[in-house]
PDB file of C-alpha atoms in Angstrom:
ATOM      1  CA  UNK A   1      -0.869  19.594   2.803  1.00 85.00           C
ATOM      2  CA  UNK A   2       2.255  17.781   3.720  1.00 91.00           C
ATOM      3  CA  UNK A   3       3.511  15.457   0.760  1.00 94.00           C
ATOM      4  CA  UNK A   4       5.231  12.126   1.094  1.00 97.00           C
ATOM      5  CA  UNK A   5       7.672  11.235  -1.344  1.00 98.00           C
ATOM      6  CA  UNK A   6       9.244   7.460  -1.639  1.00 98.00           C
ATOM      7  CA  UNK A   7      12.287   6.460  -3.357  1.00 97.00           C
ATOM      8  CA  UNK A   8      12.996   4.526  -5.419  1.00 97.00           C
ATOM      9  CA  UNK A   9       9.758   3.521  -6.895  1.00 97.00           C
ATOM     10  CA  UNK A  10      10.983   0.112  -7.737  1.00 98.00           C
ATOM     11  CA  UNK A  11      14.034  -1.553  -6.181  1.00 97.00           C
ATOM     12  CA  UNK A  12      15.547  -4.959  -7.606  1.00 97.00           C
ATOM     13  CA  UNK A  13      17.192  -7.121  -5.056  1.00 96.00           C
ATOM     14  CA  UNK A  14      18.146 -10.657  -4.224  1.00 96.00           C
ATOM     15  CA  UNK A  15      17.328 -12.911  -1.479  1.00 96.00           C
ATOM     16  CA  UNK A  16      19.619 -12.061   1.487  1.00 97.00           C
ATOM     17  CA  UNK A  17      20.349  -8.556   0.386  1.00 97.00           C
ATOM     18  CA  UNK A  18      20.318  -5.524   2.769  1.00 98.00           C
ATOM     19  CA  UNK A  19      17.928  -3.191   1.366  1.00 98.00           C
ATOM     20  CA  UNK A  20      16.866   0.361   2.161  1.00 98.00           C
ATOM     21  CA  UNK A  21      13.625   2.341   1.303  1.00 98.00           C
ATOM     22  CA  UNK A  22      13.258   6.160   1.612  1.00 98.00           C
ATOM     23  CA  UNK A  23      10.505   8.341   2.481  1.00 98.00           C
ATOM     24  CA  UNK A  24      10.733  12.189   2.576  1.00 98.00           C
ATOM     25  CA  UNK A  25       8.138  14.649   3.863  1.00 97.00           C
ATOM     26  CA  UNK A  26       7.605  18.277   2.593  1.00 96.00           C
ATOM     27  CA  UNK A  27       7.895  19.377   5.988  1.00 97.00           C
ATOM     28  CA  UNK A  28       8.734  18.163   9.267  1.00 97.00           C
ATOM     29  CA  UNK A  29       6.252  15.446  10.550  1.00 96.00           C
ATOM     30  CA  UNK A  30       8.538  14.712  13.861  1.00 96.00           C
ATOM     31  CA  UNK A  31       8.341  10.798  14.253  1.00 96.00           C
ATOM     32  CA  UNK A  32       4.791  10.531  13.183  1.00 96.00           C
ATOM     33  CA  UNK A  33       5.474   7.841  10.321  1.00 97.00           C
ATOM     34  CA  UNK A  34       4.260   4.353   9.756  1.00 98.00           C
ATOM     35  CA  UNK A  35       5.284   1.993   7.129  1.00 98.00           C
ATOM     36  CA  UNK A  36       3.252  -0.817   5.621  1.00 98.00           C
ATOM     37  CA  UNK A  37       3.899  -3.862   3.618  1.00 98.00           C
ATOM     38  CA  UNK A  38       1.311  -4.787   0.758  1.00 98.00           C
ATOM     39  CA  UNK A  39       1.251  -7.747  -1.349  1.00 98.00           C
ATOM     40  CA  UNK A  40      -0.888  -8.099  -4.509  1.00 96.00           C
ATOM     41  CA  UNK A  41      -4.740  -8.235  -3.845  1.00 96.00           C
ATOM     42  CA  UNK A  42      -4.136  -8.011  -0.245  1.00 98.00           C
ATOM     43  CA  UNK A  43      -4.613  -5.359   2.452  1.00 98.00           C
ATOM     44  CA  UNK A  44      -1.496  -3.574   3.859  1.00 98.00           C
ATOM     45  CA  UNK A  45      -0.079  -4.747   6.657  1.00 98.00           C
ATOM     46  CA  UNK A  46       1.370  -2.434   9.634  1.00 98.00           C
ATOM     47  CA  UNK A  47       5.364  -2.985  10.168  1.00 98.00           C
ATOM     48  CA  UNK A  48       6.618   0.007  11.700  1.00 98.00           C
ATOM     49  CA  UNK A  49       4.977   2.978  13.918  1.00 97.00           C
ATOM     50  CA  UNK A  50       6.424   6.132  15.256  1.00 97.00           C
ATOM     51  CA  UNK A  51       9.236   5.931  12.787  1.00 98.00           C
ATOM     52  CA  UNK A  52      11.085   3.332  14.478  1.00 98.00           C
ATOM     53  CA  UNK A  53       8.767   1.007  16.586  1.00 97.00           C
ATOM     54  CA  UNK A  54       8.519  -2.413  15.370  1.00 98.00           C
ATOM     55  CA  UNK A  55       4.762  -3.804  15.229  1.00 97.00           C
ATOM     56  CA  UNK A  56       4.070  -6.893  17.235  1.00 96.00           C
ATOM     57  CA  UNK A  57       4.941  -9.840  15.412  1.00 97.00           C
ATOM     58  CA  UNK A  58       6.958  -8.100  12.526  1.00 98.00           C
ATOM     59  CA  UNK A  59      10.188  -9.887  11.998  1.00 98.00           C
ATOM     60  CA  UNK A  60      13.107  -8.094  13.497  1.00 98.00           C
ATOM     61  CA  UNK A  61      14.940  -7.863  10.094  1.00 98.00           C
ATOM     62  CA  UNK A  62      12.864  -4.752   9.666  1.00 98.00           C
ATOM     63  CA  UNK A  63      13.800  -1.585  11.049  1.00 98.00           C
ATOM     64  CA  UNK A  64      12.618   2.134  10.628  1.00 98.00           C
ATOM     65  CA  UNK A  65      14.583   5.193  11.428  1.00 98.00           C
ATOM     66  CA  UNK A  66      14.421   8.935  10.948  1.00 98.00           C
ATOM     67  CA  UNK A  67      12.716  11.958  12.352  1.00 98.00           C
ATOM     68  CA  UNK A  68      11.617  15.314  10.815  1.00 97.00           C
ATOM     69  CA  UNK A  69      11.363  14.891   7.095  1.00 98.00           C
ATOM     70  CA  UNK A  70      13.651  12.038   6.367  1.00 98.00           C
ATOM     71  CA  UNK A  71      12.924   8.429   7.089  1.00 98.00           C
ATOM     72  CA  UNK A  72      14.079   4.826   6.166  1.00 98.00           C
ATOM     73  CA  UNK A  73      12.716   1.318   6.210  1.00 98.00           C
ATOM     74  CA  UNK A  74      15.573  -1.183   6.096  1.00 98.00           C
ATOM     75  CA  UNK A  75      15.097  -4.939   5.737  1.00 98.00           C
ATOM     76  CA  UNK A  76      18.575  -6.285   6.957  1.00 98.00           C
ATOM     77  CA  UNK A  77      18.343  -9.591   5.007  1.00 97.00           C
ATOM     78  CA  UNK A  78      15.498  -9.682   2.358  1.00 97.00           C
ATOM     79  CA  UNK A  79      13.408 -12.892   2.454  1.00 97.00           C
ATOM     80  CA  UNK A  80      11.362 -14.459  -0.151  1.00 95.00           C
ATOM     81  CA  UNK A  81       8.244 -13.345   1.790  1.00 96.00           C
ATOM     82  CA  UNK A  82       9.381  -9.722   1.756  1.00 97.00           C
ATOM     83  CA  UNK A  83       8.806  -9.148  -2.156  1.00 94.00           C
ATOM     84  CA  UNK A  84       6.004  -6.633  -2.014  1.00 97.00           C
ATOM     85  CA  UNK A  85       5.120  -2.920  -2.243  1.00 98.00           C
ATOM     86  CA  UNK A  86       5.817  -0.749   0.821  1.00 98.00           C
ATOM     87  CA  UNK A  87       4.058   2.343   1.727  1.00 98.00           C
ATOM     88  CA  UNK A  88       4.904   5.156   4.250  1.00 98.00           C
ATOM     89  CA  UNK A  89       2.039   7.246   5.916  1.00 97.00           C
ATOM     90  CA  UNK A  90       2.392  10.271   7.913  1.00 97.00           C
ATOM     91  CA  UNK A  91      -0.127  10.995  10.927  1.00 95.00           C
ATOM     92  CA  UNK A  92       1.048  14.077  12.278  1.00 94.00           C
ATOM     93  CA  UNK A  93      -1.877  16.020  11.042  1.00 92.00           C
ATOM     94  CA  UNK A  94      -4.797  15.869   8.874  1.00 92.00           C
ATOM     95  CA  UNK A  95      -5.284  14.916   6.089  1.00 93.00           C
ATOM     96  CA  UNK A  96      -3.238  11.701   6.799  1.00 94.00           C
ATOM     97  CA  UNK A  97      -1.076  10.955   3.628  1.00 96.00           C
ATOM     98  CA  UNK A  98       0.682   8.089   2.134  1.00 97.00           C
ATOM     99  CA  UNK A  99       3.585   7.735  -0.007  1.00 98.00           C
ATOM    100  CA  UNK A 100       3.213   6.345  -3.631  1.00 98.00           C
ATOM    101  CA  UNK A 101       5.191   3.412  -2.532  1.00 98.00           C
ATOM    102  CA  UNK A 102       8.249   1.398  -3.443  1.00 98.00           C
ATOM    103  CA  UNK A 103       7.939  -2.089  -5.039  1.00 98.00           C
ATOM    104  CA  UNK A 104      10.846  -4.629  -3.933  1.00 98.00           C
ATOM    105  CA  UNK A 105      11.149  -7.069  -6.750  1.00 96.00           C
ATOM    106  CA  UNK A 106      13.158 -10.063  -7.416  1.00 90.00           C
ATOM    107  CA  UNK A 107      16.509  -9.055  -9.243  1.00 88.00           C
TER     108      UNK A 107
ATOM    109  CA  UNK B   1      -9.062 -10.513  17.971  1.00 94.00           C
ATOM    110  CA  UNK B   2      -9.771  -7.534  15.814  1.00 96.00           C
ATOM    111  CA  UNK B   3     -11.307  -8.252  12.622  1.00 98.00           C
ATOM    112  CA  UNK B   4     -12.955  -5.724  10.102  1.00 98.00           C
ATOM    113  CA  UNK B   5     -14.877  -6.312   6.938  1.00 98.00           C
ATOM    114  CA  UNK B   6     -16.147  -4.134   4.237  1.00 98.00           C
ATOM    115  CA  UNK B   7     -19.463  -4.657   2.119  1.00 98.00           C
ATOM    116  CA  UNK B   8     -21.335  -2.907  -0.375  1.00 97.00           C
ATOM    117  CA  UNK B   9     -21.925  -2.851  -4.208  1.00 98.00           C
ATOM    118  CA  UNK B  10     -19.324  -4.170  -6.530  1.00 97.00           C
ATOM    119  CA  UNK B  11     -20.700  -1.986  -9.554  1.00 98.00           C
ATOM    120  CA  UNK B  12     -22.171   1.644  -9.385  1.00 98.00           C
ATOM    121  CA  UNK B  13     -23.131   4.107 -12.103  1.00 98.00           C
ATOM    122  CA  UNK B  14     -21.452   7.434 -12.488  1.00 98.00           C
ATOM    123  CA  UNK B  15     -23.308  10.127 -10.674  1.00 97.00           C
ATOM    124  CA  UNK B  16     -24.870   7.336  -8.143  1.00 98.00           C
ATOM    125  CA  UNK B  17     -24.129   7.371  -4.432  1.00 98.00           C
ATOM    126  CA  UNK B  18     -21.691   4.760  -3.209  1.00 98.00           C
ATOM    127  CA  UNK B  19     -22.654   3.520   0.245  1.00 98.00           C
ATOM    128  CA  UNK B  20     -20.082   0.970   2.192  1.00 98.00           C
ATOM    129  CA  UNK B  21     -20.386  -0.563   5.287  1.00 98.00           C
ATOM    130  CA  UNK B  22     -17.522  -1.800   7.661  1.00 98.00           C
ATOM    131  CA  UNK B  23     -18.503  -4.336  10.119  1.00 98.00           C
ATOM    132  CA  UNK B  24     -16.147  -5.149  12.873  1.00 98.00           C
ATOM    133  CA  UNK B  25     -15.410  -7.184  15.895  1.00 97.00           C
ATOM    134  CA  UNK B  26     -12.877  -7.385  18.692  1.00 96.00           C
ATOM    135  CA  UNK B  27     -13.533  -3.710  19.923  1.00 95.00           C
ATOM    136  CA  UNK B  28     -16.001  -1.373  20.604  1.00 95.00           C
ATOM    137  CA  UNK B  29     -16.770   2.221  19.206  1.00 95.00           C
ATOM    138  CA  UNK B  30     -18.087   2.924  22.725  1.00 93.00           C
ATOM    139  CA  UNK B  31     -14.679   2.572  23.919  1.00 90.00           C
ATOM    140  CA  UNK B  32     -12.465   5.767  24.470  1.00 92.00           C
ATOM    141  CA  UNK B  33      -9.630   6.323  22.048  1.00 91.00           C
ATOM    142  CA  UNK B  34     -10.980   4.064  19.280  1.00 94.00           C
ATOM    143  CA  UNK B  35     -11.480   4.826  15.618  1.00 96.00           C
ATOM    144  CA  UNK B  36     -12.409   3.473  12.272  1.00 98.00           C
ATOM    145  CA  UNK B  37     -11.147   4.874   8.994  1.00 97.00           C
ATOM    146  CA  UNK B  38     -11.595   4.510   5.149  1.00 98.00           C
ATOM    147  CA  UNK B  39      -8.851   4.051   2.719  1.00 98.00           C
ATOM    148  CA  UNK B  40      -9.020   3.507  -0.782  1.00 98.00           C
ATOM    149  CA  UNK B  41      -6.799   2.419  -3.675  1.00 98.00           C
ATOM    150  CA  UNK B  42      -7.368   2.595  -7.312  1.00 98.00           C
ATOM    151  CA  UNK B  43      -5.867  -0.265  -9.243  1.00 97.00           C
ATOM    152  CA  UNK B  44      -2.104  -0.294  -9.409  1.00 96.00           C
ATOM    153  CA  UNK B  45      -1.970   3.083  -7.583  1.00 97.00           C
ATOM    154  CA  UNK B  46      -1.226   4.263  -4.024  1.00 97.00           C
ATOM    155  CA  UNK B  47      -3.372   4.563  -0.901  1.00 98.00           C
ATOM    156  CA  UNK B  48      -5.427   7.365  -0.127  1.00 97.00           C
ATOM    157  CA  UNK B  49      -6.990   7.947   3.242  1.00 96.00           C
ATOM    158  CA  UNK B  50     -10.743   8.981   2.679  1.00 97.00           C
ATOM    159  CA  UNK B  51     -12.301   9.580   6.363  1.00 97.00           C
ATOM    160  CA  UNK B  52     -12.161   8.707   9.912  1.00 96.00           C
ATOM    161  CA  UNK B  53     -14.761   8.598  12.954  1.00 97.00           C
ATOM    162  CA  UNK B  54     -13.705   8.308  16.353  1.00 96.00           C
ATOM    163  CA  UNK B  55     -15.597   6.641  19.558  1.00 95.00           C
ATOM    164  CA  UNK B  56     -16.686  10.328  20.393  1.00 94.00           C
ATOM    165  CA  UNK B  57     -18.529  10.821  17.157  1.00 95.00           C
ATOM    166  CA  UNK B  58     -15.422  13.223  15.978  1.00 95.00           C
ATOM    167  CA  UNK B  59     -15.122  12.991  12.143  1.00 96.00           C
ATOM    168  CA  UNK B  60     -12.396  13.841   9.921  1.00 95.00           C
ATOM    169  CA  UNK B  61     -12.433  13.781   6.019  1.00 96.00           C
ATOM    170  CA  UNK B  62     -10.017  14.226   3.170  1.00 95.00           C
ATOM    171  CA  UNK B  63     -10.161  17.754   2.077  1.00 95.00           C
ATOM    172  CA  UNK B  64     -10.037  16.653  -1.529  1.00 92.00           C
ATOM    173  CA  UNK B  65     -13.272  14.702  -1.470  1.00 91.00           C
ATOM    174  CA  UNK B  66     -14.746  15.982   1.912  1.00 75.00           C
ATOM    175  CA  UNK B  67     -18.022  17.547   0.369  1.00 91.00           C
ATOM    176  CA  UNK B  68     -18.744  14.133  -1.139  1.00 97.00           C
ATOM    177  CA  UNK B  69     -18.196  11.926   1.868  1.00 97.00           C
ATOM    178  CA  UNK B  70     -20.172  11.318   4.988  1.00 97.00           C
ATOM    179  CA  UNK B  71     -18.967   8.947   7.604  1.00 98.00           C
ATOM    180  CA  UNK B  72     -21.512   7.570  10.413  1.00 98.00           C
ATOM    181  CA  UNK B  73     -21.246   4.846  13.075  1.00 97.00           C
ATOM    182  CA  UNK B  74     -23.950   2.265  14.498  1.00 97.00           C
ATOM    183  CA  UNK B  75     -22.340   1.194  17.952  1.00 95.00           C
ATOM    184  CA  UNK B  76     -25.100  -1.160  18.373  1.00 95.00           C
ATOM    185  CA  UNK B  77     -24.305  -3.282  15.138  1.00 97.00           C
ATOM    186  CA  UNK B  78     -20.505  -2.607  15.481  1.00 97.00           C
ATOM    187  CA  UNK B  79     -20.601  -1.084  12.064  1.00 98.00           C
ATOM    188  CA  UNK B  80     -19.189   2.390  10.307  1.00 98.00           C
ATOM    189  CA  UNK B  81     -20.612   3.422   7.269  1.00 98.00           C
ATOM    190  CA  UNK B  82     -19.134   5.469   4.445  1.00 98.00           C
ATOM    191  CA  UNK B  83     -21.308   7.542   1.838  1.00 98.00           C
ATOM    192  CA  UNK B  84     -19.771   8.995  -1.182  1.00 98.00           C
ATOM    193  CA  UNK B  85     -21.981  10.914  -3.549  1.00 98.00           C
ATOM    194  CA  UNK B  86     -21.554  11.791  -7.400  1.00 97.00           C
ATOM    195  CA  UNK B  87     -19.582   8.606  -8.039  1.00 98.00           C
ATOM    196  CA  UNK B  88     -17.442   8.679 -11.269  1.00 97.00           C
ATOM    197  CA  UNK B  89     -15.128   6.403 -13.139  1.00 98.00           C
ATOM    198  CA  UNK B  90     -11.851   7.771 -11.173  1.00 98.00           C
ATOM    199  CA  UNK B  91     -13.508   6.654  -8.040  1.00 98.00           C
ATOM    200  CA  UNK B  92     -12.815   2.946  -9.098  1.00 98.00           C
ATOM    201  CA  UNK B  93     -10.922   1.514  -6.261  1.00 98.00           C
ATOM    202  CA  UNK B  94     -10.517  -1.058  -3.415  1.00 98.00           C
ATOM    203  CA  UNK B  95     -11.987   0.517  -0.450  1.00 98.00           C
ATOM    204  CA  UNK B  96     -10.610  -0.565   3.014  1.00 98.00           C
ATOM    205  CA  UNK B  97     -11.572   0.088   6.466  1.00 98.00           C
ATOM    206  CA  UNK B  98      -9.129   0.237   9.166  1.00 98.00           C
ATOM    207  CA  UNK B  99      -9.056   0.371  13.018  1.00 98.00           C
ATOM    208  CA  UNK B 100      -7.210   3.390  14.342  1.00 96.00           C
ATOM    209  CA  UNK B 101      -6.306   4.339  18.017  1.00 87.00           C
ATOM    210  CA  UNK B 102      -6.742   7.957  18.710  1.00 81.00           C
ATOM    211  CA  UNK B 103      -3.422   8.128  20.525  1.00 79.00           C
ATOM    212  CA  UNK B 104      -1.552   6.550  17.827  1.00 79.00           C
ATOM    213  CA  UNK B 105      -3.442   7.503  14.524  1.00 86.00           C
ATOM    214  CA  UNK B 106      -1.860   4.639  12.381  1.00 94.00           C
ATOM    215  CA  UNK B 107      -3.684   1.595  10.883  1.00 96.00           C
ATOM    216  CA  UNK B 108      -3.170  -1.416  12.865  1.00 96.00           C
ATOM    217  CA  UNK B 109      -5.756  -3.689  11.557  1.00 97.00           C
ATOM    218  CA  UNK B 110      -7.298  -3.591   8.299  1.00 98.00           C
ATOM    219  CA  UNK B 111     -10.157  -5.188   6.466  1.00 98.00           C
ATOM    220  CA  UNK B 112      -9.735  -7.297   3.127  1.00 98.00           C
ATOM    221  CA  UNK B 113     -10.986  -4.644   0.950  1.00 98.00           C
ATOM    222  CA  UNK B 114     -13.783  -4.360  -1.456  1.00 98.00           C
ATOM    223  CA  UNK B 115     -13.385  -3.428  -5.114  1.00 98.00           C
ATOM    224  CA  UNK B 116     -15.966  -0.940  -6.287  1.00 98.00           C
ATOM    225  CA  UNK B 117     -16.066  -0.167 -10.205  1.00 98.00           C
ATOM    226  CA  UNK B 118     -17.907   2.720 -11.519  1.00 98.00           C
ATOM    227  CA  UNK B 119     -19.132   2.391 -15.059  1.00 97.00           C
ATOM    228  CA  UNK B 120     -22.317   2.965 -16.758  1.00 96.00           C
TER     229      UNK B 120
END
């Protein structure tokens, strides 16, 4: 199976910071990658699909980039509502797999 | 508006079979290109995709759990059912169902999740 590795595991940042989260695939997945945001006790929320396409209704401060094996999610100016855990997910082939998550916490 | 909701037991004993139901609205599994997936999340841990069923009854399972899982649909009730045999305490998790489009294969709508605890 293709493994997804996210880094860092935890990121401490302040409101207004620009933050970048990374997701690496153990082999190429082209652009078949999604990003989700999850808050405690809640279901994940789709943010980005096909590596860089912004889901409808998601604020434009979120952006995704990358292809092949290296991907990133950038939040241009961190807002209080953005403190959460973020997961990447590949869907190029079965079994679909998620990364282990990056928790964005208040510095 | 697409909504999904999971239902089933909150507590099961080891070796028992878990049966979960996903009841959805806002779409039909009779429509081409539509699917419903199950994903789980142990407390404090990452998400794990389990199974998927498409409108054409095509089914996919996680290889790590495949022999224990069965997914089915009842289009007349707008429901998808997941069964998992031989439950173990390590299967304690929140179980989510989610809407998938065959051409997209990411999870664009999620249920709220249901916590299942495996304990004697």
